[in-house]
Amino acid sequence: MADGNSHPFNNDVIADDTIAQLRKQLSHQQQQHQHNSKHKDLIDLLSSNHTSNHFLNSIDPSINISSQAITDDDFNRLKSIIRSTIWPIDHLIRRQLWMNILTLNRVSTSKQHRITHHTSQTPLSTSTITIDSSLHSLTSKLSQWPNFVDITNLCFYHLTESRGCLLLQHILFTFALHHPDLTYCPALEPLSALLLHYFNEHEVLYLINRLLIKHWLCGETRLQWEANCNVFKKLLKIYYKSTADVIELRYTNTKVFYQEWFWWIFRYLPFAYLVKIMDCFLLEGPKILYRIGLALVHLFIKTVKHESNGKIQNMADFCQQIPVSIEHLLN
């Protein structure tokens, strides 16, 4: 793990030369920003809401974590700080940040006094969910995945095949055993892969379980997944009607187009963009993904309208060559 290193990455699943290359890609400005970054306000805000900041200062995998309440006012302050602060992908705050914000439960200010005592739930140990070693023979090949995974859109990012991808596979099979009602949940694979870049397998299992509890996985059945795609389509018609009209004219099968909205983000955007989006998603939930997806399709249509050389043929090309900053997408 990252403990004792000058970076937060999980050394067990990412090759050393890959980590070095990722850090080398940081611009001088980003490096200076990391060196000078002031995140005291963020830490103070998390501490004032009694979140488990001690968790990531410890290397003990059995340490207990409990969810905590955060008022509407503090939630909005926290959202503003996280959206506006662009930490480099190797910033040491990220492990602490992701774990803490995902254990928050938002409550209205008027109800805080009455509800707070209910939010300190029975502590859940990250070591209570273990990777079943008997799965090794079952998942010895990367062609085998739980039924809820979309195998046409597997995302490994910078995980090593020999260790990282297989561990991800074991995590998902373990999760499937604990949640047999989960029949179709494509979001779990890329989200787990991203988390595994920064956390060990026990922590990843805990975090994706938190996402499931919050119903932030964009659907747990095929019907729910398709409903989320329809929500995205309706939102586009509401906020970018002219863009939606162009989509209707440009594509003969708009259903297929809209079913890809999640993958524009998690399969095609640069890794640095994904990490920043995760900063926001783990606090705000799926609505930030809708926001990013809407911005992407709107910018895509604007780009192809004015492009003369035809280099951008589809959403995948556009996202891989994204012409705007992550700050622009978030705002």
PDB file of C-alpha atoms in Angstrom, residues 160-323:
ATOM      1  CA  THR A 160      -1.422  -4.883 -13.483  1.00  0.00           C
ATOM      2  CA  GLU A 161      -2.843  -7.989 -15.138  1.00  0.00           C
ATOM      3  CA  SER A 162      -0.896 -10.424 -12.970  1.00  0.00           C
ATOM      4  CA  ARG A 163      -2.083  -8.992  -9.669  1.00  0.00           C
ATOM      5  CA  GLY A 164      -4.393  -5.991 -10.048  1.00  0.00           C
ATOM      6  CA  CYS A 165      -6.928  -7.347 -12.546  1.00  0.00           C
ATOM      7  CA  LEU A 166      -7.182 -10.722 -10.817  1.00  0.00           C
ATOM      8  CA  LEU A 167      -7.633  -9.080  -7.417  1.00  0.00           C
ATOM      9  CA  LEU A 168     -10.362  -6.875  -8.881  1.00  0.00           C
ATOM     10  CA  GLN A 169     -12.022 -10.014 -10.211  1.00  0.00           C
ATOM     11  CA  HIS A 170     -11.859 -11.683  -6.791  1.00  0.00           C
ATOM     12  CA  ILE A 171     -13.310  -8.577  -5.128  1.00  0.00           C
ATOM     13  CA  LEU A 172     -16.293  -8.576  -7.477  1.00  0.00           C
ATOM     14  CA  PHE A 173     -16.943 -12.306  -7.083  1.00  0.00           C
ATOM     15  CA  THR A 174     -16.803 -11.882  -3.303  1.00  0.00           C
ATOM     16  CA  PHE A 175     -19.244  -8.986  -3.543  1.00  0.00           C
ATOM     17  CA  ALA A 176     -21.537 -11.084  -5.731  1.00  0.00           C
ATOM     18  CA  LEU A 177     -21.595 -13.836  -3.095  1.00  0.00           C
ATOM     19  CA  HIS A 178     -22.621 -11.327  -0.426  1.00  0.00           C
ATOM     20  CA  HIS A 179     -25.241  -9.676  -2.681  1.00  0.00           C
ATOM     21  CA  PRO A 180     -27.025 -12.344  -4.769  1.00  0.00           C
ATOM     22  CA  ASP A 181     -29.878  -9.922  -5.561  1.00  0.00           C
ATOM     23  CA  LEU A 182     -27.467  -7.778  -7.572  1.00  0.00           C
ATOM     24  CA  THR A 183     -28.217  -9.006 -11.091  1.00  0.00           C
ATOM     25  CA  TYR A 184     -26.948  -6.225 -13.383  1.00  0.00           C
ATOM     26  CA  CYS A 185     -24.661  -3.470 -12.146  1.00  0.00           C
ATOM     27  CA  PRO A 186     -22.092  -2.420 -14.793  1.00  0.00           C
ATOM     28  CA  ALA A 187     -20.910   0.547 -12.694  1.00  0.00           C
ATOM     29  CA  LEU A 188     -19.370  -1.705 -10.051  1.00  0.00           C
ATOM     30  CA  GLU A 189     -16.445  -2.914 -12.159  1.00  0.00           C
ATOM     31  CA  PRO A 190     -14.971   0.480 -13.173  1.00  0.00           C
ATOM     32  CA  LEU A 191     -15.699   2.032  -9.765  1.00  0.00           C
ATOM     33  CA  SER A 192     -13.985  -0.867  -7.999  1.00  0.00           C
ATOM     34  CA  ALA A 193     -11.038  -0.667 -10.392  1.00  0.00           C
ATOM     35  CA  LEU A 194     -10.573   3.035  -9.653  1.00  0.00           C
ATOM     36  CA  LEU A 195     -10.822   2.498  -5.902  1.00  0.00           C
ATOM     37  CA  LEU A 196      -8.280  -0.325  -6.083  1.00  0.00           C
ATOM     38  CA  HIS A 197      -5.693   2.154  -7.365  1.00  0.00           C
ATOM     39  CA  TYR A 198      -5.750   3.776  -3.921  1.00  0.00           C
ATOM     40  CA  PHE A 199      -7.098   1.178  -1.451  1.00  0.00           C
ATOM     41  CA  ASN A 200      -6.541  -2.450  -0.510  1.00  0.00           C
ATOM     42  CA  GLU A 201      -9.149  -5.122  -1.221  1.00  0.00           C
ATOM     43  CA  HIS A 202     -10.812  -4.902   2.211  1.00  0.00           C
ATOM     44  CA  GLU A 203     -11.234  -1.150   1.895  1.00  0.00           C
ATOM     45  CA  VAL A 204     -12.567  -1.459  -1.660  1.00  0.00           C
ATOM     46  CA  LEU A 205     -15.193  -3.963  -0.510  1.00  0.00           C
ATOM     47  CA  TYR A 206     -16.221  -1.642   2.295  1.00  0.00           C
ATOM     48  CA  LEU A 207     -16.470   1.359  -0.040  1.00  0.00           C
ATOM     49  CA  ILE A 208     -18.491  -0.352  -2.769  1.00  0.00           C
ATOM     50  CA  ASN A 209     -20.803  -1.676  -0.067  1.00  0.00           C
ATOM     51  CA  ARG A 210     -21.316   1.938   1.034  1.00  0.00           C
ATOM     52  CA  LEU A 211     -22.157   2.849  -2.561  1.00  0.00           C
ATOM     53  CA  LEU A 212     -24.704   0.037  -2.667  1.00  0.00           C
ATOM     54  CA  ILE A 213     -26.293   1.173   0.615  1.00  0.00           C
ATOM     55  CA  LYS A 214     -26.603   4.700  -0.797  1.00  0.00           C
ATOM     56  CA  HIS A 215     -28.084   3.348  -4.076  1.00  0.00           C
ATOM     57  CA  TRP A 216     -25.381   5.204  -6.006  1.00  0.00           C
ATOM     58  CA  LEU A 217     -24.505   2.441  -8.475  1.00  0.00           C
ATOM     59  CA  CYS A 218     -26.768   3.673 -11.291  1.00  0.00           C
ATOM     60  CA  GLY A 219     -28.907   0.562 -11.084  1.00  0.00           C
ATOM     61  CA  GLU A 220     -28.753  -2.895  -9.528  1.00  0.00           C
ATOM     62  CA  THR A 221     -30.852  -4.659 -12.183  1.00  0.00           C
ATOM     63  CA  ARG A 222     -31.027  -4.315 -15.958  1.00  0.00           C
ATOM     64  CA  LEU A 223     -34.373  -2.543 -15.658  1.00  0.00           C
ATOM     65  CA  GLN A 224     -32.931   0.026 -13.237  1.00  0.00           C
ATOM     66  CA  TRP A 225     -29.881   0.538 -15.455  1.00  0.00           C
ATOM     67  CA  GLU A 226     -32.086   1.230 -18.485  1.00  0.00           C
ATOM     68  CA  ALA A 227     -34.209   3.577 -16.374  1.00  0.00           C
ATOM     69  CA  ASN A 228     -31.076   5.587 -15.556  1.00  0.00           C
ATOM     70  CA  CYS A 229     -30.292   5.827 -19.271  1.00  0.00           C
ATOM     71  CA  ASN A 230     -33.807   7.163 -19.864  1.00  0.00           C
ATOM     72  CA  VAL A 231     -33.339   9.702 -17.065  1.00  0.00           C
ATOM     73  CA  PHE A 232     -30.185  10.920 -18.801  1.00  0.00           C
ATOM     74  CA  LYS A 233     -32.068  11.270 -22.099  1.00  0.00           C
ATOM     75  CA  LYS A 234     -34.854  13.267 -20.422  1.00  0.00           C
ATOM     76  CA  LEU A 235     -32.346  15.538 -18.686  1.00  0.00           C
ATOM     77  CA  LEU A 236     -30.661  16.277 -22.012  1.00  0.00           C
ATOM     78  CA  LYS A 237     -34.008  17.250 -23.536  1.00  0.00           C
ATOM     79  CA  ILE A 238     -34.699  19.546 -20.577  1.00  0.00           C
ATOM     80  CA  TYR A 239     -31.330  21.297 -20.326  1.00  0.00           C
ATOM     81  CA  TYR A 240     -29.967  20.999 -23.888  1.00  0.00           C
ATOM     82  CA  LYS A 241     -32.996  20.605 -26.140  1.00  0.00           C
ATOM     83  CA  SER A 242     -31.192  21.691 -29.310  1.00  0.00           C
ATOM     84  CA  THR A 243     -28.458  19.133 -28.615  1.00  0.00           C
ATOM     85  CA  ALA A 244     -31.070  16.410 -28.085  1.00  0.00           C
ATOM     86  CA  ASP A 245     -32.700  17.386 -31.392  1.00  0.00           C
ATOM     87  CA  VAL A 246     -29.379  17.005 -33.221  1.00  0.00           C
ATOM     88  CA  ILE A 247     -28.897  13.567 -31.643  1.00  0.00           C
ATOM     89  CA  GLU A 248     -32.307  12.501 -32.967  1.00  0.00           C
ATOM     90  CA  LEU A 249     -31.287  13.566 -36.479  1.00  0.00           C
ATOM     91  CA  ARG A 250     -27.718  12.259 -36.352  1.00  0.00           C
ATOM     92  CA  TYR A 251     -28.333   8.762 -34.946  1.00  0.00           C
ATOM     93  CA  THR A 252     -30.767   6.185 -36.283  1.00  0.00           C
ATOM     94  CA  ASN A 253     -30.673   4.249 -33.011  1.00  0.00           C
ATOM     95  CA  THR A 254     -30.731   6.820 -30.227  1.00  0.00           C
ATOM     96  CA  LYS A 255     -31.395   4.150 -27.603  1.00  0.00           C
ATOM     97  CA  VAL A 256     -27.939   2.677 -28.163  1.00  0.00           C
ATOM     98  CA  PHE A 257     -26.426   6.173 -28.053  1.00  0.00           C
ATOM     99  CA  TYR A 258     -27.946   7.015 -24.676  1.00  0.00           C
ATOM    100  CA  GLN A 259     -27.112   3.615 -23.211  1.00  0.00           C
ATOM    101  CA  GLU A 260     -23.451   4.528 -23.602  1.00  0.00           C
ATOM    102  CA  TRP A 261     -23.559   7.692 -21.475  1.00  0.00           C
ATOM    103  CA  PHE A 262     -21.901   6.107 -18.426  1.00  0.00           C
ATOM    104  CA  TRP A 263     -19.045   4.741 -20.542  1.00  0.00           C
ATOM    105  CA  TRP A 264     -18.258   8.132 -22.084  1.00  0.00           C
ATOM    106  CA  ILE A 265     -17.033   8.996 -18.612  1.00  0.00           C
ATOM    107  CA  PHE A 266     -15.560   5.797 -17.205  1.00  0.00           C
ATOM    108  CA  ARG A 267     -14.160   4.184 -20.347  1.00  0.00           C
ATOM    109  CA  TYR A 268     -13.001   7.074 -22.488  1.00  0.00           C
ATOM    110  CA  LEU A 269     -12.098  10.132 -20.405  1.00  0.00           C
ATOM    111  CA  PRO A 270      -8.430  10.513 -19.343  1.00  0.00           C
ATOM    112  CA  PHE A 271      -7.528   8.924 -16.012  1.00  0.00           C
ATOM    113  CA  ALA A 272      -6.797  12.270 -14.348  1.00  0.00           C
ATOM    114  CA  TYR A 273     -10.322  13.439 -15.203  1.00  0.00           C
ATOM    115  CA  LEU A 274     -11.806  10.263 -13.718  1.00  0.00           C
ATOM    116  CA  VAL A 275      -9.976  10.700 -10.432  1.00  0.00           C
ATOM    117  CA  LYS A 276     -11.313  14.242 -10.050  1.00  0.00           C
ATOM    118  CA  ILE A 277     -14.818  13.091 -10.983  1.00  0.00           C
ATOM    119  CA  MET A 278     -14.544  10.421  -8.267  1.00  0.00           C
ATOM    120  CA  ASP A 279     -13.696  13.160  -5.741  1.00  0.00           C
ATOM    121  CA  CYS A 280     -17.093  14.689  -6.473  1.00  0.00           C
ATOM    122  CA  PHE A 281     -19.069  11.484  -7.076  1.00  0.00           C
ATOM    123  CA  LEU A 282     -18.219   9.961  -3.699  1.00  0.00           C
ATOM    124  CA  LEU A 283     -19.723  13.026  -2.026  1.00  0.00           C
ATOM    125  CA  GLU A 284     -22.555  13.994  -4.381  1.00  0.00           C
ATOM    126  CA  GLY A 285     -23.619  10.702  -5.915  1.00  0.00           C
ATOM    127  CA  PRO A 286     -24.826   9.971  -9.485  1.00  0.00           C
ATOM    128  CA  LYS A 287     -26.111  13.483 -10.166  1.00  0.00           C
ATOM    129  CA  ILE A 288     -22.533  14.660 -10.785  1.00  0.00           C
ATOM    130  CA  LEU A 289     -22.205  11.889 -13.399  1.00  0.00           C
ATOM    131  CA  TYR A 290     -25.345  13.138 -15.139  1.00  0.00           C
ATOM    132  CA  ARG A 291     -23.884  16.643 -15.047  1.00  0.00           C
ATOM    133  CA  ILE A 292     -20.611  15.483 -16.630  1.00  0.00           C
ATOM    134  CA  GLY A 293     -22.400  13.332 -19.215  1.00  0.00           C
ATOM    135  CA  LEU A 294     -24.687  16.188 -20.273  1.00  0.00           C
ATOM    136  CA  ALA A 295     -21.720  18.526 -20.629  1.00  0.00           C
ATOM    137  CA  LEU A 296     -19.845  15.945 -22.718  1.00  0.00           C
ATOM    138  CA  VAL A 297     -22.626  15.325 -25.236  1.00  0.00           C
ATOM    139  CA  HIS A 298     -23.377  19.053 -25.530  1.00  0.00           C
ATOM    140  CA  LEU A 299     -19.708  19.863 -26.190  1.00  0.00           C
ATOM    141  CA  PHE A 300     -19.452  16.944 -28.621  1.00  0.00           C
ATOM    142  CA  ILE A 301     -22.311  18.230 -30.781  1.00  0.00           C
ATOM    143  CA  LYS A 302     -20.868  21.760 -30.727  1.00  0.00           C
ATOM    144  CA  THR A 303     -17.486  20.378 -31.791  1.00  0.00           C
ATOM    145  CA  VAL A 304     -18.696  18.235 -34.699  1.00  0.00           C
ATOM    146  CA  LYS A 305     -20.832  21.114 -35.971  1.00  0.00           C
ATOM    147  CA  HIS A 306     -17.785  23.348 -36.356  1.00  0.00           C
ATOM    148  CA  GLU A 307     -15.174  20.749 -37.244  1.00  0.00           C
ATOM    149  CA  SER A 308     -14.014  20.684 -40.845  1.00  0.00           C
ATOM    150  CA  ASN A 309     -11.407  17.886 -40.831  1.00  0.00           C
ATOM    151  CA  GLY A 310     -13.696  15.179 -39.454  1.00  0.00           C
ATOM    152  CA  LYS A 311     -11.211  13.861 -36.883  1.00  0.00           C
ATOM    153  CA  ILE A 312     -13.899  13.485 -34.230  1.00  0.00           C
ATOM    154  CA  GLN A 313     -16.247  10.750 -35.440  1.00  0.00           C
ATOM    155  CA  ASN A 314     -18.020   9.701 -32.259  1.00  0.00           C
ATOM    156  CA  MET A 315     -18.342  10.256 -28.522  1.00  0.00           C
ATOM    157  CA  ALA A 316     -15.483   7.865 -27.758  1.00  0.00           C
ATOM    158  CA  ASP A 317     -13.072   9.873 -29.941  1.00  0.00           C
ATOM    159  CA  PHE A 318     -14.285  13.126 -28.435  1.00  0.00           C
ATOM    160  CA  CYS A 319     -13.864  11.986 -24.830  1.00  0.00           C
ATOM    161  CA  GLN A 320     -10.423  10.502 -25.449  1.00  0.00           C
ATOM    162  CA  GLN A 321      -9.303  13.806 -27.007  1.00  0.00           C
ATOM    163  CA  ILE A 322     -11.365  15.990 -24.669  1.00  0.00           C
ATOM    164  CA  PRO A 323     -10.632  19.629 -25.638  1.00  0.00           C
TER     165      PRO A 323
END
